[in-house]
Amino acid sequence: MIDIRIQTQAEYTVHIGSGILNDCGKIMSALIAPCTVAIVSDTNVAPLYMQTVKNSLVLAGYKVIEYVFPAGERSKNVQTLAKLWEFFAESELTRKDAIIALGGGVVGDVTGFAAATYLRGVPYVQVPTSLLACVDSSVGGKTAVDLAAGKNLAGAFNQPIAVICDTDTISTLPEENVSDGAAECIKYGVLGNKRILEIFEGLPEDVNVDANGVPTSGYASTRPLYEKIKDSLEEIIAESVRMKASFVCRDEFDTGDRMYLNLGHTIGHAIEYCSNFELSHGHAVAIGMRKIALAGERHGITKPGTADRLTSILKKSCLPTECDFDPEQLLSAGLRDKKRSGGKLTLIVPKNILSCEMRIIPVEEFSDWL
Ligand code: GLY
């Protein structure tokens, strides 16, 4: 097991390892006396892992109650939040008790916000079960629900008391969700983590083959990404969490350096909107990172060849690198991005494959810039 300490105002440890769902009770025991623990999960994850987490907690002397809501982004709303509050109240949960978020980003975000607001704050633990949640949303304390006007518009900074990341849970993810998380890992590489880049750049290249088995141009994901990365998973997650921690600890409340974590995201969010959310977050971020690297090369900010190198890494990781939306379409969607402030957009632009810089541009220059 790898332990990484997150030195935010309220410090906590991210535990990463194979099979550690069985250690949830033991890890909790070191943090909180026997009490009632509300495990919140969704209809995809609960059938797979609820019983394991529950058994571990009961064995450690905790009373467990469960709440399961329908899986999917559509559940990340005020209604689910209100139902959680009511469930906690009906179960007479107190501030001496605890909450566990068992699932991907949606479960983590909405449960973290419910934990921040019920009784003005109850301790909670993140148990992420998707690669995206392991390397991004479970660490750093951003919690939220979506509003009709946009994603993550109501929320709170609320650090968990621990993160328990069992690498075995990644084996049950659909392929698209594995590559989704990989896009965020590659982002950490481009933000400065050499080891992550080495791992993804070293993945075997899959090539398209014609009916006779003769390689044709381009790549295709002929092998599941999970199969390619499973032996390095613990290291990939640990390096990603270390990268995320380095930005979060410098800027917990997202007013400066934490914005580097948005590499590929301003364009990525615009692509998600333009695709009516048919394209997943990580896939849109992958395309966004390549687009910003290409634009950076044209503006003389990014070392020539960086976009090509990034394209190859993304393709080896079964990620898309292109979309059909033109800069004007992206601009109208990009303007909805909550990261804009005072008519300016903050863009994170690669200087090379291993470092980035921040550029602030007027919104109206966005499509030309791109
Ligand atoms: N997901 C970006 C952040 O936590 O700031």
Coordinates of C-alpha atoms in Angstrom, one line a residue, residues 115-332:
A115 CA -21.3 15.8 4.2
A116 CA -20.2 19.5 4.2
T117 CA -23.8 20.8 4.7
Y118 CA -25.6 18.2 6.8
L119 CA -25.4 19.5 10.5
R120 CA -22.9 22.0 9.0
G121 CA -20.3 19.3 8.5
V122 CA -19.9 15.6 9.2
P123 CA -16.6 13.8 8.6
Y124 CA -16.5 11.8 5.4
V125 CA -14.2 9.4 3.6
Q126 CA -13.8 9.1 -0.2
V127 CA -13.6 5.6 -1.5
P128 CA -13.2 6.2 -5.3
T129 CA -13.9 3.3 -7.6
S130 CA -13.1 4.9 -11.0
L131 CA -9.7 5.9 -12.3
L132 CA -11.0 9.5 -12.8
A133 CA -12.2 9.7 -9.2
C134 CA -8.9 8.1 -7.9
V135 CA -6.7 10.6 -9.6
D136 CA -8.8 13.7 -9.5
S137 CA -12.2 14.2 -7.8
S138 CA -11.6 12.2 -4.6
V139 CA -8.5 14.4 -3.8
G140 CA -8.6 18.1 -3.1
G141 CA -12.0 18.6 -1.5
K142 CA -14.0 20.0 -4.3
T143 CA -17.6 18.9 -3.8
A144 CA -20.7 20.0 -5.8
V145 CA -24.0 19.4 -7.5
D146 CA -25.1 20.5 -11.0
L147 CA -27.7 23.2 -11.5
A148 CA -29.9 23.7 -14.6
A149 CA -27.5 26.5 -15.6
G150 CA -24.4 24.3 -15.5
K151 CA -22.2 21.7 -13.9
N152 CA -20.8 22.0 -10.4
L153 CA -22.5 25.4 -9.8
A154 CA -23.4 24.8 -6.1
G155 CA -20.7 23.2 -3.9
A156 CA -18.1 23.6 -1.2
F157 CA -14.5 23.0 -0.5
N158 CA -14.7 20.1 2.0
Q159 CA -11.6 17.9 2.5
P160 CA -12.3 14.2 3.4
I161 CA -10.7 12.7 6.5
A162 CA -9.2 9.9 4.3
V163 CA -9.2 8.6 0.7
I164 CA -9.1 4.8 0.2
C165 CA -8.3 3.9 -3.3
D166 CA -8.4 0.1 -4.1
T167 CA -6.7 -0.4 -7.5
D168 CA -8.7 -3.6 -8.0
T169 CA -11.9 -1.6 -8.6
I170 CA -10.5 -0.3 -11.9
S171 CA -10.7 -3.9 -13.3
T172 CA -14.5 -3.7 -13.3
L173 CA -14.7 -0.4 -15.2
P174 CA -15.9 -0.2 -18.8
E175 CA -13.1 0.6 -21.2
E176 CA -14.2 4.1 -21.9
N177 CA -14.1 5.0 -18.2
V178 CA -10.5 3.7 -17.9
S179 CA -9.3 5.9 -20.8
D180 CA -11.3 8.8 -19.3
G181 CA -9.2 8.6 -16.1
A182 CA -6.0 8.0 -18.2
A183 CA -6.6 11.5 -19.9
E184 CA -6.3 13.1 -16.4
C185 CA -3.1 11.0 -15.6
I186 CA -1.5 12.2 -18.9
K187 CA -2.5 15.7 -18.0
Y188 CA -0.4 15.3 -14.8
G189 CA 2.5 14.1 -17.0
V190 CA 2.3 17.2 -19.2
L191 CA 2.1 19.4 -16.0
G192 CA 5.5 18.0 -15.1
N193 CA 5.5 14.3 -14.1
K194 CA 8.2 12.5 -16.2
R195 CA 7.4 9.1 -14.8
I196 CA 3.7 9.2 -15.9
L197 CA 4.8 10.3 -19.4
E198 CA 7.3 7.4 -19.5
I199 CA 4.6 4.9 -18.6
F200 CA 2.1 6.1 -21.2
E201 CA 4.6 6.8 -23.9
G202 CA 5.9 3.3 -23.4
L203 CA 2.6 1.6 -24.0
P204 CA 2.5 -0.6 -27.1
E205 CA 1.1 1.0 -30.3
D206 CA -2.0 -0.7 -31.6
V207 CA -2.3 -0.3 -35.3
N208 CA -5.4 -0.7 -37.5
V209 CA -5.1 -3.8 -39.7
D210 CA -7.0 -4.5 -42.9
A211 CA -9.0 -7.7 -43.6
N212 CA -5.7 -9.5 -44.4
G213 CA -4.0 -8.4 -41.2
V214 CA -1.8 -5.9 -42.9
P215 CA -1.2 -2.7 -40.8
T216 CA -2.8 0.4 -42.2
S217 CA -2.2 3.9 -41.1
G218 CA -3.4 5.2 -37.7
Y219 CA -4.0 3.6 -34.4
A220 CA -6.9 1.8 -33.0
S221 CA -7.6 0.5 -29.5
T222 CA -7.3 -3.2 -30.2
R223 CA -6.4 -4.0 -26.6
P224 CA -8.3 -2.7 -23.6
L225 CA -6.3 0.0 -21.9
Y226 CA -6.8 -1.7 -18.6
E227 CA -4.8 -4.7 -19.9
K228 CA -2.0 -2.3 -21.0
I229 CA -1.7 -0.4 -17.7
K230 CA -2.8 -2.8 -15.0
D231 CA 0.8 -3.6 -13.9
S232 CA 1.6 0.1 -13.5
L233 CA -1.7 1.1 -12.0
E234 CA -0.6 1.7 -8.4
E235 CA 2.3 3.8 -9.6
I236 CA 0.2 5.8 -12.1
I237 CA -2.4 6.6 -9.4
A238 CA 0.2 7.4 -6.8
E239 CA 2.2 9.7 -9.1
S240 CA -1.1 11.4 -10.2
V241 CA -2.2 11.9 -6.6
R242 CA 1.2 13.4 -5.8
M243 CA 0.9 15.8 -8.7
K244 CA -2.6 16.8 -7.7
A245 CA -1.5 17.2 -4.1
S246 CA 1.3 19.5 -5.1
F247 CA -1.1 22.0 -6.7
V248 CA -3.9 21.6 -4.2
C249 CA -1.6 22.2 -1.2
R250 CA -0.1 25.3 -2.8
D251 CA -3.6 26.7 -3.6
E252 CA -6.4 24.9 -1.7
F253 CA -9.1 27.3 -2.7
D254 CA -8.4 27.5 -6.4
T255 CA -7.4 31.1 -6.8
G256 CA -4.0 30.6 -8.4
D257 CA -1.7 27.6 -9.1
R258 CA -4.6 25.1 -8.8
M259 CA -5.8 26.4 -12.1
Y260 CA -3.0 24.5 -13.8
L261 CA -5.1 21.4 -13.2
N262 CA -7.4 22.8 -15.9
L263 CA -5.0 21.9 -18.7
G264 CA -7.2 20.9 -21.6
H265 CA -10.3 21.6 -19.6
T266 CA -11.5 25.0 -20.9
I267 CA -11.6 23.6 -24.4
G268 CA -12.6 20.2 -23.1
H269 CA -15.7 21.6 -21.3
A270 CA -16.6 23.5 -24.5
I271 CA -16.3 20.2 -26.4
E272 CA -18.5 18.4 -23.9
Y273 CA -21.2 21.0 -24.2
C274 CA -21.0 21.0 -28.0
S275 CA -21.3 17.2 -28.1
N276 CA -24.4 17.4 -25.7
F277 CA -22.2 15.4 -23.3
E278 CA -22.0 12.5 -25.7
L279 CA -18.3 12.8 -25.4
S280 CA -17.1 11.9 -21.9
H281 CA -15.1 14.4 -19.7
G282 CA -11.7 12.6 -20.1
H283 CA -12.1 12.2 -23.8
A284 CA -13.0 15.9 -24.3
V285 CA -10.0 16.8 -22.1
A286 CA -7.7 14.7 -24.3
I287 CA -8.9 16.5 -27.4
G288 CA -8.6 19.9 -25.5
M289 CA -5.0 19.2 -24.5
R290 CA -4.0 18.5 -28.1
K291 CA -5.8 21.5 -29.4
I292 CA -4.2 23.8 -26.9
A293 CA -0.7 22.3 -27.7
L294 CA -1.3 22.8 -31.5
A295 CA -2.4 26.4 -30.8
G296 CA 0.6 26.9 -28.5
E297 CA 2.9 25.8 -31.3
R298 CA 1.3 28.3 -33.7
H299 CA 1.8 31.1 -31.1
G300 CA 5.4 30.2 -30.5
I301 CA 4.7 29.2 -26.8
T302 CA 4.9 25.5 -27.2
K303 CA 8.0 23.7 -28.5
P304 CA 7.4 22.4 -32.0
G305 CA 6.7 18.7 -32.1
T306 CA 5.0 18.7 -28.7
A307 CA 1.5 18.3 -30.2
D308 CA 2.6 15.3 -32.2
R309 CA 4.2 13.7 -29.2
L310 CA 1.1 14.3 -27.2
T311 CA -1.1 12.9 -30.0
S312 CA 0.9 9.7 -30.0
I313 CA 0.6 9.3 -26.2
L314 CA -3.1 9.9 -26.3
K315 CA -3.7 7.4 -29.1
K316 CA -1.6 4.7 -27.3
S317 CA -4.0 5.4 -24.4
C318 CA -7.1 4.7 -26.5
L319 CA -8.1 8.4 -26.4
P320 CA -9.5 10.5 -29.2
T321 CA -7.5 13.5 -30.4
E322 CA -9.9 15.3 -32.7
C323 CA -13.5 16.5 -32.9
D324 CA -15.6 18.2 -35.6
F325 CA -16.4 21.4 -33.7
D326 CA -15.0 24.6 -35.1
P327 CA -13.5 27.4 -32.8
E328 CA -16.7 29.5 -33.2
Q329 CA -18.9 26.7 -31.9
L330 CA -16.4 26.1 -29.1
L331 CA -16.3 29.8 -28.3
S332 CA -20.1 30.0 -27.7

